[in-house]
PDB file of C-alpha atoms in Angstrom:
ATOM      1  CA  UNK A 522      99.504  99.610 105.015  1.00 55.00           C
ATOM      2  CA  UNK A 523     101.397 100.718 108.465  1.00 63.00           C
ATOM      3  CA  UNK A 524     105.021 100.251 107.977  1.00 81.00           C
ATOM      4  CA  UNK A 525     106.255  97.261 110.584  1.00 88.00           C
ATOM      5  CA  UNK A 526     109.842  97.114 110.978  1.00 94.00           C
ATOM      6  CA  UNK A 527     109.405  93.095 109.637  1.00 92.00           C
ATOM      7  CA  UNK A 528     108.370  93.687 106.634  1.00 94.00           C
ATOM      8  CA  UNK A 529     111.820  96.339 105.809  1.00 98.00           C
ATOM      9  CA  UNK A 530     113.774  92.749 104.635  1.00 97.00           C
ATOM     10  CA  UNK A 531     111.693  92.946 101.460  1.00 96.00           C
ATOM     11  CA  UNK A 532     112.410  96.556 101.105  1.00 98.00           C
ATOM     12  CA  UNK A 533     116.580  96.250 101.477  1.00 98.00           C
ATOM     13  CA  UNK A 534     117.016  93.073  99.080  1.00 98.00           C
ATOM     14  CA  UNK A 535     115.080  95.139  97.004  1.00 98.00           C
ATOM     15  CA  UNK A 536     117.252  98.667  97.460  1.00 98.00           C
ATOM     16  CA  UNK A 537     120.940  96.059  96.829  1.00 98.00           C
ATOM     17  CA  UNK A 538     119.227  93.834  93.599  1.00 98.00           C
ATOM     18  CA  UNK A 539     118.802  97.462  91.601  1.00 98.00           C
ATOM     19  CA  UNK A 540     122.049  98.775  92.354  1.00 98.00           C
ATOM     20  CA  UNK A 541     123.709  95.925  91.628  1.00 98.00           C
ATOM     21  CA  UNK A 542     122.083  96.700  88.207  1.00 98.00           C
ATOM     22  CA  UNK A 543     122.888  99.915  88.098  1.00 98.00           C
ATOM     23  CA  UNK A 544     126.896  98.588  88.297  1.00 97.00           C
ATOM     24  CA  UNK A 545     125.744  96.029  85.748  1.00 97.00           C
ATOM     25  CA  UNK A 546     124.202  98.951  83.509  1.00 97.00           C
ATOM     26  CA  UNK A 547     127.364 101.477  84.356  1.00 96.00           C
ATOM     27  CA  UNK A 548     130.692  99.989  86.234  1.00 93.00           C
ATOM     28  CA  UNK A 549     132.630  99.624  81.834  1.00 92.00           C
ATOM     29  CA  UNK A 550     131.626 103.710  81.908  1.00 93.00           C
ATOM     30  CA  UNK A 551     134.408 106.179  83.710  1.00 91.00           C
ATOM     31  CA  UNK A 552     132.277 108.887  82.222  1.00 93.00           C
ATOM     32  CA  UNK A 553     128.948 109.803  82.139  1.00 96.00           C
ATOM     33  CA  UNK A 554     128.079 111.961  78.711  1.00 95.00           C
ATOM     34  CA  UNK A 555     128.902 107.936  77.682  1.00 95.00           C
ATOM     35  CA  UNK A 556     126.923 106.351  80.101  1.00 95.00           C
ATOM     36  CA  UNK A 557     124.001 109.307  78.880  1.00 94.00           C
ATOM     37  CA  UNK A 558     124.613 108.165  74.754  1.00 93.00           C
ATOM     38  CA  UNK A 559     125.306 104.693  75.017  1.00 93.00           C
ATOM     39  CA  UNK A 560     122.403 102.248  73.617  1.00 93.00           C
ATOM     40  CA  UNK A 561     120.473 105.725  72.628  1.00 94.00           C
ATOM     41  CA  UNK A 562     120.336 106.635  76.205  1.00 94.00           C
ATOM     42  CA  UNK A 563     119.185 103.235  76.987  1.00 95.00           C
ATOM     43  CA  UNK A 564     121.099 102.414  80.693  1.00 96.00           C
ATOM     44  CA  UNK A 565     120.767 106.001  81.371  1.00 96.00           C
ATOM     45  CA  UNK A 566     117.092 105.609  81.601  1.00 95.00           C
ATOM     46  CA  UNK A 567     117.184 102.269  82.623  1.00 97.00           C
ATOM     47  CA  UNK A 568     119.370 103.637  85.555  1.00 97.00           C
ATOM     48  CA  UNK A 569     116.407 106.891  85.830  1.00 96.00           C
ATOM     49  CA  UNK A 570     114.096 103.516  87.112  1.00 97.00           C
ATOM     50  CA  UNK A 571     116.289 101.925  89.385  1.00 98.00           C
ATOM     51  CA  UNK A 572     117.006 105.026  91.372  1.00 97.00           C
ATOM     52  CA  UNK A 573     112.762 105.535  91.354  1.00 97.00           C
ATOM     53  CA  UNK A 574     113.258 102.445  92.550  1.00 98.00           C
ATOM     54  CA  UNK A 575     115.543 102.357  95.825  1.00 98.00           C
ATOM     55  CA  UNK A 576     114.295 106.083  97.103  1.00 97.00           C
ATOM     56  CA  UNK A 577     110.312 104.685  96.713  1.00 97.00           C
ATOM     57  CA  UNK A 578     111.968 101.389  98.465  1.00 97.00           C
ATOM     58  CA  UNK A 579     113.519 103.473 101.231  1.00 97.00           C
ATOM     59  CA  UNK A 580     110.246 105.667 101.635  1.00 96.00           C
ATOM     60  CA  UNK A 581     108.195 102.059 102.627  1.00 97.00           C
ATOM     61  CA  UNK A 582     111.186 101.039 105.550  1.00 97.00           C
ATOM     62  CA  UNK A 583     110.032 101.271 109.392  1.00 97.00           C
ATOM     63  CA  UNK A 584     110.683 104.575 110.472  1.00 95.00           C
ATOM     64  CA  UNK A 585     112.343 102.240 113.218  1.00 96.00           C
ATOM     65  CA  UNK A 586     115.032 100.704 111.210  1.00 97.00           C
ATOM     66  CA  UNK A 587     116.032 104.979 109.253  1.00 96.00           C
ATOM     67  CA  UNK A 588     116.401 105.981 113.319  1.00 95.00           C
ATOM     68  CA  UNK A 589     118.761 103.539 114.526  1.00 96.00           C
ATOM     69  CA  UNK A 590     120.377 103.343 111.223  1.00 97.00           C
ATOM     70  CA  UNK A 591     122.074 106.345 110.177  1.00 94.00           C
ATOM     71  CA  UNK A 592     121.796 106.956 106.835  1.00 96.00           C
ATOM     72  CA  UNK A 593     120.979 110.232 104.937  1.00 97.00           C
ATOM     73  CA  UNK A 594     117.106 109.203 104.217  1.00 96.00           C
ATOM     74  CA  UNK A 595     116.056 112.342 103.100  1.00 95.00           C
ATOM     75  CA  UNK A 596     118.198 112.908  99.831  1.00 95.00           C
ATOM     76  CA  UNK A 597     117.816 108.932  98.631  1.00 96.00           C
ATOM     77  CA  UNK A 598     114.172 110.088  98.566  1.00 95.00           C
ATOM     78  CA  UNK A 599     114.827 113.414  97.383  1.00 92.00           C
ATOM     79  CA  UNK A 600     116.353 111.910  94.067  1.00 92.00           C
ATOM     80  CA  UNK A 601     113.935 109.531  93.900  1.00 94.00           C
ATOM     81  CA  UNK A 602     111.132 112.658  93.468  1.00 92.00           C
ATOM     82  CA  UNK A 603     113.807 114.499  91.504  1.00 92.00           C
ATOM     83  CA  UNK A 604     113.856 111.995  89.553  1.00 92.00           C
ATOM     84  CA  UNK A 605     109.555 110.529  88.898  1.00 92.00           C
ATOM     85  CA  UNK A 606     108.684 114.907  88.758  1.00 91.00           C
ATOM     86  CA  UNK A 607     111.723 116.803  86.698  1.00 82.00           C
ATOM     87  CA  UNK A 608     113.098 114.226  84.374  1.00 66.00           C
ATOM     88  CA  UNK A 609     114.232 116.011  81.937  1.00 71.00           C
ATOM     89  CA  UNK A 610     116.174 118.235  84.387  1.00 83.00           C
ATOM     90  CA  UNK A 611     118.453 115.928  85.848  1.00 90.00           C
ATOM     91  CA  UNK A 612     122.105 116.422  85.548  1.00 92.00           C
ATOM     92  CA  UNK A 613     124.179 113.070  84.540  1.00 93.00           C
ATOM     93  CA  UNK A 614     126.703 114.221  86.819  1.00 95.00           C
ATOM     94  CA  UNK A 615     124.757 114.151  89.794  1.00 93.00           C
ATOM     95  CA  UNK A 616     123.672 110.649  88.251  1.00 94.00           C
ATOM     96  CA  UNK A 617     127.147 109.571  87.710  1.00 96.00           C
ATOM     97  CA  UNK A 618     129.157 110.254  90.928  1.00 95.00           C
ATOM     98  CA  UNK A 619     125.264 109.100  93.094  1.00 96.00           C
ATOM     99  CA  UNK A 620     126.654 105.841  91.012  1.00 96.00           C
ATOM    100  CA  UNK A 621     129.770 105.914  91.768  1.00 95.00           C
ATOM    101  CA  UNK A 622     129.828 107.296  95.592  1.00 95.00           C
ATOM    102  CA  UNK A 623     126.580 107.266  97.250  1.00 96.00           C
ATOM    103  CA  UNK A 624     125.522 103.735  96.054  1.00 98.00           C
ATOM    104  CA  UNK A 625     128.529 101.968  97.672  1.00 97.00           C
ATOM    105  CA  UNK A 626     127.600 103.214 101.263  1.00 97.00           C
ATOM    106  CA  UNK A 627     123.774 102.265 100.595  1.00 98.00           C
ATOM    107  CA  UNK A 628     124.483  98.885  99.671  1.00 98.00           C
ATOM    108  CA  UNK A 629     126.533  98.443 102.604  1.00 97.00           C
ATOM    109  CA  UNK A 630     124.576 100.082 105.114  1.00 98.00           C
ATOM    110  CA  UNK A 631     121.508  97.501 103.452  1.00 98.00           C
ATOM    111  CA  UNK A 632     123.877  94.441 104.038  1.00 97.00           C
ATOM    112  CA  UNK A 633     124.610  95.603 107.391  1.00 97.00           C
ATOM    113  CA  UNK A 634     121.086  96.218 108.428  1.00 98.00           C
ATOM    114  CA  UNK A 635     119.409  92.968 106.801  1.00 97.00           C
ATOM    115  CA  UNK A 636     122.550  91.191 108.535  1.00 96.00           C
ATOM    116  CA  UNK A 637     121.714  92.448 111.859  1.00 96.00           C
ATOM    117  CA  UNK A 638     118.438  92.053 112.031  1.00 96.00           C
ATOM    118  CA  UNK A 639     118.614  88.537 111.277  1.00 95.00           C
ATOM    119  CA  UNK A 640     121.038  88.435 114.581  1.00 93.00           C
ATOM    120  CA  UNK A 641     118.452  89.986 116.159  1.00 95.00           C
ATOM    121  CA  UNK A 642     115.525  87.754 115.058  1.00 94.00           C
ATOM    122  CA  UNK A 643     113.539  91.495 113.697  1.00 95.00           C
ATOM    123  CA  UNK A 644     113.921  89.684 110.160  1.00 96.00           C
ATOM    124  CA  UNK A 645     112.732  86.233 108.972  1.00 94.00           C
ATOM    125  CA  UNK A 646     115.734  83.803 107.915  1.00 94.00           C
ATOM    126  CA  UNK A 647     113.376  81.589 105.994  1.00 94.00           C
ATOM    127  CA  UNK A 648     112.042  84.738 104.141  1.00 95.00           C
ATOM    128  CA  UNK A 649     115.731  85.568 103.722  1.00 95.00           C
ATOM    129  CA  UNK A 650     116.685  81.609 102.558  1.00 94.00           C
ATOM    130  CA  UNK A 651     113.558  81.990 100.369  1.00 95.00           C
ATOM    131  CA  UNK A 652     115.334  85.203  98.512  1.00 95.00           C
ATOM    132  CA  UNK A 653     117.961  83.242  98.265  1.00 94.00           C
ATOM    133  CA  UNK A 654     116.070  80.967  96.076  1.00 95.00           C
ATOM    134  CA  UNK A 655     114.869  83.421  94.051  1.00 95.00           C
ATOM    135  CA  UNK A 656     115.499  83.876  90.534  1.00 95.00           C
ATOM    136  CA  UNK A 657     114.676  87.872  91.295  1.00 95.00           C
ATOM    137  CA  UNK A 658     117.863  88.004  93.398  1.00 96.00           C
ATOM    138  CA  UNK A 659     120.098  86.889  90.900  1.00 95.00           C
ATOM    139  CA  UNK A 660     122.809  89.512  92.274  1.00 96.00           C
ATOM    140  CA  UNK A 661     122.846  90.228  95.909  1.00 95.00           C
ATOM    141  CA  UNK A 662     125.780  88.502  97.373  1.00 94.00           C
ATOM    142  CA  UNK A 663     123.769  85.437  99.938  1.00 94.00           C
ATOM    143  CA  UNK A 664     127.721  84.941 100.615  1.00 92.00           C
ATOM    144  CA  UNK A 665     127.614  87.433 103.421  1.00 90.00           C
ATOM    145  CA  UNK A 666     124.794  85.676 104.785  1.00 85.00           C
ATOM    146  CA  UNK A 667     127.522  82.955 106.242  1.00 73.00           C
ATOM    147  CA  UNK A 668     124.574  81.260 107.968  1.00 70.00           C
ATOM    148  CA  UNK A 669     122.650  80.693 104.939  1.00 54.00           C
TER     149      UNK A 669
END
C-alpha cells in the first residue's frame, strides 16, 4: 500500500496510545532494574512490544509528514528493529531512558502533527471524532483538540 498522508492520522493516534500505555506500565518505577524485574518482567515485556509498535507505526507515516515534521524518525524505527531482531540484547537502561526522555517529545510531536493536520484539512475531523468515541483510544487526551 502506498503511503498517503491522509492515513497518517491513524498511525499518529496509535503512537500516542502506545506511549500512554507505556507510561501506565512504567510510571511508578524510578529504577530500570525494578521495572525489569516487576511482575516477572511482564511490564517490561509489554513495554518492549509497545515500543516495537511505535516503530512500526512510524515506518508507515508518509514521507511528506516525516519531512515536514523534524524528528529522529530513523532512531524510532531503529529501536523497533533492535527490539524485534535482538530481543535478548536490549539494554534495560536504554529502554528506561527512552521512556523517560524520548517518548514525551514524540508524544508532543504526534499531537502537534494531528492538530496541524486537522487545522489544515489534511486529516478528517470525522475520523478523529470516531477515534474519540472508540474504546481503543482510551488513553488519548482528546481535550487537546478543542474543536471536538
